Amino acid sequence: MTATIIDGNAVAARVRERVRREVEAMNRKPGLATVLVGDDPASAVYVRMKREDSAQVGIESFHHEPGGDVSADALAGLIRSLNADERIDGILLQLPLPGHLDQDEFISLIDPAKDVDGLTAVNAGLLLQGREEAMVPCTPAGVMELLAEA
């Protein structure tokens, strides 16, 4: 058995370039809304990286940081407004949420068509069924891309 060495950076560069070309060919820039609630340093880094990745490929970023003490009503209102915003094609609600907020409640408020993490019941169900239209979360999708390269 021979070992295959995968250059993850090279794969990422190819994917980034493919996405950049696809975005460039669109009639309008797609939009990604990121919602960061609280002050978890790892979450802040992850969201910053997603926003930077989006910018590199031409996706417009709409960042929201309502603060760790945001009320459930205010967060629900924000998610509903993002669902209704035609400039927003995807919503990334960064988890975990602070303890006073029920993350399942807020995940269920995200329009499944804008659920970039595939966490809504609709998208999780489609993924479980192996349906082609399922939204595959980015980490497993990235692993599959690396395996395809191997």
PDB file of C-alpha atoms in Angstrom:
ATOM      1  CA  MET A   1       0.000   0.000   0.000  1.00  0.00           C
ATOM      2  CA  THR A   2       1.399   3.399  -0.935  1.00  0.00           C
ATOM      3  CA  ALA A   3       0.635   6.562   0.938  1.00  0.00           C
ATOM      4  CA  THR A   4      -0.815   9.478  -0.945  1.00  0.00           C
ATOM      5  CA  ILE A   5       0.229  12.924   0.149  1.00  0.00           C
ATOM      6  CA  ILE A   6      -2.508  15.491  -0.283  1.00  0.00           C
ATOM      7  CA  ASP A   7      -1.583  19.154  -0.440  1.00  0.00           C
ATOM      8  CA  GLY A   8      -4.568  20.667   1.343  1.00  0.00           C
ATOM      9  CA  ASN A   9      -3.463  24.202   0.497  1.00  0.00           C
ATOM     10  CA  ALA A  10      -3.337  23.383  -3.207  1.00  0.00           C
ATOM     11  CA  VAL A  11      -6.790  21.787  -3.058  1.00  0.00           C
ATOM     12  CA  ALA A  12      -8.155  24.826  -1.212  1.00  0.00           C
ATOM     13  CA  ALA A  13      -6.638  27.155  -3.822  1.00  0.00           C
ATOM     14  CA  ARG A  14      -8.280  25.187  -6.646  1.00  0.00           C
ATOM     15  CA  VAL A  15     -11.650  25.217  -4.903  1.00  0.00           C
ATOM     16  CA  ARG A  16     -11.320  28.938  -4.149  1.00  0.00           C
ATOM     17  CA  GLU A  17     -10.496  29.672  -7.801  1.00  0.00           C
ATOM     18  CA  ARG A  18     -13.405  27.545  -9.053  1.00  0.00           C
ATOM     19  CA  VAL A  19     -15.818  29.340  -6.722  1.00  0.00           C
ATOM     20  CA  ARG A  20     -14.405  32.752  -7.692  1.00  0.00           C
ATOM     21  CA  ARG A  21     -15.054  31.979 -11.380  1.00  0.00           C
ATOM     22  CA  GLU A  22     -18.586  30.761 -10.629  1.00  0.00           C
ATOM     23  CA  VAL A  23     -19.372  33.881  -8.578  1.00  0.00           C
ATOM     24  CA  GLU A  24     -17.902  36.110 -11.286  1.00  0.00           C
ATOM     25  CA  ALA A  25     -20.265  34.556 -13.854  1.00  0.00           C
ATOM     26  CA  MET A  26     -23.364  35.311 -11.752  1.00  0.00           C
ATOM     27  CA  ASN A  27     -25.708  38.216 -12.449  1.00  0.00           C
ATOM     28  CA  ARG A  28     -25.253  39.506  -8.904  1.00  0.00           C
ATOM     29  CA  LYS A  29     -22.915  38.901  -6.007  1.00  0.00           C
ATOM     30  CA  PRO A  30     -24.182  36.296  -3.555  1.00  0.00           C
ATOM     31  CA  GLY A  31     -24.403  37.410   0.061  1.00  0.00           C
ATOM     32  CA  LEU A  32     -23.420  35.619   3.258  1.00  0.00           C
ATOM     33  CA  ALA A  33     -24.694  36.839   6.615  1.00  0.00           C
ATOM     34  CA  THR A  34     -22.627  35.900   9.633  1.00  0.00           C
ATOM     35  CA  VAL A  35     -24.091  36.161  13.122  1.00  0.00           C
ATOM     36  CA  LEU A  36     -21.653  36.030  16.029  1.00  0.00           C
ATOM     37  CA  VAL A  37     -23.260  36.096  19.470  1.00  0.00           C
ATOM     38  CA  GLY A  38     -20.986  36.299  22.488  1.00  0.00           C
ATOM     39  CA  ASP A  39     -17.250  36.564  22.879  1.00  0.00           C
ATOM     40  CA  ASP A  40     -15.877  33.070  22.235  1.00  0.00           C
ATOM     41  CA  PRO A  41     -12.387  33.656  20.707  1.00  0.00           C
ATOM     42  CA  ALA A  42     -12.458  30.499  18.558  1.00  0.00           C
ATOM     43  CA  SER A  43     -15.864  31.447  17.158  1.00  0.00           C
ATOM     44  CA  ALA A  44     -14.627  34.943  16.365  1.00  0.00           C
ATOM     45  CA  VAL A  45     -11.654  33.524  14.443  1.00  0.00           C
ATOM     46  CA  TYR A  46     -13.865  31.069  12.534  1.00  0.00           C
ATOM     47  CA  VAL A  47     -16.338  33.789  11.513  1.00  0.00           C
ATOM     48  CA  ARG A  48     -13.520  36.159  10.521  1.00  0.00           C
ATOM     49  CA  MET A  49     -12.017  33.435   8.323  1.00  0.00           C
ATOM     50  CA  LYS A  50     -15.392  32.786   6.639  1.00  0.00           C
ATOM     51  CA  ARG A  51     -15.772  36.494   5.926  1.00  0.00           C
ATOM     52  CA  GLU A  52     -12.239  36.672   4.499  1.00  0.00           C
ATOM     53  CA  ASP A  53     -12.814  33.556   2.378  1.00  0.00           C
ATOM     54  CA  SER A  54     -16.035  35.094   1.077  1.00  0.00           C
ATOM     55  CA  ALA A  55     -14.270  38.309   0.105  1.00  0.00           C
ATOM     56  CA  GLN A  56     -11.571  36.376  -1.766  1.00  0.00           C
ATOM     57  CA  VAL A  57     -14.154  34.763  -4.059  1.00  0.00           C
ATOM     58  CA  GLY A  58     -16.441  37.768  -4.473  1.00  0.00           C
ATOM     59  CA  ILE A  59     -19.195  36.902  -2.010  1.00  0.00           C
ATOM     60  CA  GLU A  60     -20.591  39.909  -0.179  1.00  0.00           C
ATOM     61  CA  SER A  61     -20.418  39.634   3.603  1.00  0.00           C
ATOM     62  CA  PHE A  62     -23.014  40.990   6.020  1.00  0.00           C
ATOM     63  CA  HIS A  63     -21.680  40.646   9.562  1.00  0.00           C
ATOM     64  CA  HIS A  64     -23.810  40.959  12.694  1.00  0.00           C
ATOM     65  CA  GLU A  65     -22.496  40.887  16.242  1.00  0.00           C
ATOM     66  CA  PRO A  66     -25.461  41.533  18.530  1.00  0.00           C
ATOM     67  CA  GLY A  67     -23.503  40.920  21.746  1.00  0.00           C
ATOM     68  CA  GLY A  68     -23.591  38.108  24.258  1.00  0.00           C
ATOM     69  CA  ASP A  69     -26.439  39.648  26.225  1.00  0.00           C
ATOM     70  CA  VAL A  70     -28.792  39.881  23.233  1.00  0.00           C
ATOM     71  CA  SER A  71     -32.376  38.973  24.055  1.00  0.00           C
ATOM     72  CA  ALA A  72     -34.056  35.987  22.447  1.00  0.00           C
ATOM     73  CA  ASP A  73     -36.577  38.323  20.794  1.00  0.00           C
ATOM     74  CA  ALA A  74     -33.850  40.540  19.326  1.00  0.00           C
ATOM     75  CA  LEU A  75     -31.898  37.576  17.937  1.00  0.00           C
ATOM     76  CA  ALA A  76     -35.066  36.047  16.497  1.00  0.00           C
ATOM     77  CA  GLY A  77     -35.844  39.392  14.852  1.00  0.00           C
ATOM     78  CA  LEU A  78     -32.364  39.557  13.343  1.00  0.00           C
ATOM     79  CA  ILE A  79     -32.644  36.054  11.887  1.00  0.00           C
ATOM     80  CA  ARG A  80     -36.087  36.815  10.460  1.00  0.00           C
ATOM     81  CA  SER A  81     -34.770  40.006   8.860  1.00  0.00           C
ATOM     82  CA  LEU A  82     -31.872  38.080   7.289  1.00  0.00           C
ATOM     83  CA  ASN A  83     -34.323  35.507   5.934  1.00  0.00           C
ATOM     84  CA  ALA A  84     -36.307  38.324   4.305  1.00  0.00           C
ATOM     85  CA  ASP A  85     -33.270  40.207   2.927  1.00  0.00           C
ATOM     86  CA  GLU A  86     -32.918  39.441  -0.788  1.00  0.00           C
ATOM     87  CA  ARG A  87     -29.199  40.324  -0.692  1.00  0.00           C
ATOM     88  CA  ILE A  88     -28.609  37.409   1.705  1.00  0.00           C
ATOM     89  CA  ASP A  89     -28.258  33.953   0.149  1.00  0.00           C
ATOM     90  CA  GLY A  90     -26.767  32.213   3.172  1.00  0.00           C
ATOM     91  CA  ILE A  91     -26.884  32.611   6.939  1.00  0.00           C
ATOM     92  CA  LEU A  92     -24.156  31.351   9.242  1.00  0.00           C
ATOM     93  CA  LEU A  93     -25.296  31.438  12.878  1.00  0.00           C
ATOM     94  CA  GLN A  94     -22.101  30.719  14.779  1.00  0.00           C
ATOM     95  CA  LEU A  95     -22.506  28.182  17.558  1.00  0.00           C
ATOM     96  CA  PRO A  96     -22.383  27.773  20.454  1.00  0.00           C
ATOM     97  CA  LEU A  97     -24.733  30.505  21.573  1.00  0.00           C
ATOM     98  CA  PRO A  98     -24.551  31.931  25.100  1.00  0.00           C
ATOM     99  CA  GLY A  99     -26.318  29.798  27.723  1.00  0.00           C
ATOM    100  CA  HIS A 100     -29.465  31.935  27.934  1.00  0.00           C
ATOM    101  CA  LEU A 101     -30.277  31.217  24.268  1.00  0.00           C
ATOM    102  CA  ASP A 102     -31.625  27.882  22.983  1.00  0.00           C
ATOM    103  CA  GLN A 103     -29.598  27.187  19.845  1.00  0.00           C
ATOM    104  CA  ASP A 104     -32.183  24.725  18.473  1.00  0.00           C
ATOM    105  CA  GLU A 105     -34.823  27.460  18.592  1.00  0.00           C
ATOM    106  CA  PHE A 106     -32.668  29.825  16.547  1.00  0.00           C
ATOM    107  CA  ILE A 107     -31.484  27.206  14.075  1.00  0.00           C
ATOM    108  CA  SER A 108     -35.140  26.414  13.379  1.00  0.00           C
ATOM    109  CA  LEU A 109     -35.753  30.079  12.502  1.00  0.00           C
ATOM    110  CA  ILE A 110     -33.218  30.029   9.646  1.00  0.00           C
ATOM    111  CA  ASP A 111     -34.806  29.621   6.214  1.00  0.00           C
ATOM    112  CA  PRO A 112     -33.606  26.157   5.056  1.00  0.00           C
ATOM    113  CA  ALA A 113     -32.727  27.694   1.667  1.00  0.00           C
ATOM    114  CA  LYS A 114     -30.277  30.018   3.475  1.00  0.00           C
ATOM    115  CA  ASP A 115     -28.908  27.449   5.951  1.00  0.00           C
ATOM    116  CA  VAL A 116     -25.223  27.242   4.976  1.00  0.00           C
ATOM    117  CA  ASP A 117     -24.346  24.806   7.763  1.00  0.00           C
ATOM    118  CA  GLY A 118     -27.106  22.315   6.956  1.00  0.00           C
ATOM    119  CA  LEU A 119     -28.379  22.431  10.551  1.00  0.00           C
ATOM    120  CA  THR A 120     -32.105  23.027  10.039  1.00  0.00           C
ATOM    121  CA  ALA A 121     -34.368  19.992  10.376  1.00  0.00           C
ATOM    122  CA  VAL A 122     -35.125  20.148   6.647  1.00  0.00           C
ATOM    123  CA  ASN A 123     -31.477  20.120   5.585  1.00  0.00           C
ATOM    124  CA  ALA A 124     -30.372  17.578   8.191  1.00  0.00           C
ATOM    125  CA  GLY A 125     -33.203  15.307   7.037  1.00  0.00           C
ATOM    126  CA  LEU A 126     -32.248  15.659   3.381  1.00  0.00           C
ATOM    127  CA  LEU A 127     -28.635  14.852   4.235  1.00  0.00           C
ATOM    128  CA  LEU A 128     -29.670  11.817   6.270  1.00  0.00           C
ATOM    129  CA  GLN A 129     -31.707  10.586   3.306  1.00  0.00           C
ATOM    130  CA  GLY A 130     -28.710  11.038   1.018  1.00  0.00           C
ATOM    131  CA  ARG A 131     -30.664  13.461  -1.172  1.00  0.00           C
ATOM    132  CA  GLU A 132     -28.738  15.376  -3.796  1.00  0.00           C
ATOM    133  CA  GLU A 133     -30.281  18.725  -2.817  1.00  0.00           C
ATOM    134  CA  ALA A 134     -29.056  18.404   0.785  1.00  0.00           C
ATOM    135  CA  MET A 135     -26.834  21.174   2.131  1.00  0.00           C
ATOM    136  CA  VAL A 136     -23.588  19.478   3.126  1.00  0.00           C
ATOM    137  CA  PRO A 137     -21.773  21.241   5.999  1.00  0.00           C
ATOM    138  CA  CYS A 138     -18.437  22.725   4.929  1.00  0.00           C
ATOM    139  CA  THR A 139     -16.084  20.564   7.003  1.00  0.00           C
ATOM    140  CA  PRO A 140     -17.408  17.211   5.710  1.00  0.00           C
ATOM    141  CA  ALA A 141     -17.584  18.688   2.192  1.00  0.00           C
ATOM    142  CA  GLY A 142     -13.938  19.731   2.499  1.00  0.00           C
ATOM    143  CA  VAL A 143     -12.939  16.256   3.652  1.00  0.00           C
ATOM    144  CA  MET A 144     -14.735  14.747   0.658  1.00  0.00           C
ATOM    145  CA  GLU A 145     -12.904  17.163  -1.656  1.00  0.00           C
ATOM    146  CA  LEU A 146      -9.561  16.095  -0.171  1.00  0.00           C
ATOM    147  CA  LEU A 147     -10.484  12.424  -0.537  1.00  0.00           C
ATOM    148  CA  ALA A 148     -11.446  12.985  -4.168  1.00  0.00           C
ATOM    149  CA  GLU A 149      -7.980  14.466  -4.737  1.00  0.00           C
ATOM    150  CA  ALA A 150      -6.376  11.354  -3.266  1.00  0.00           C
TER     151      ALA A 150
END
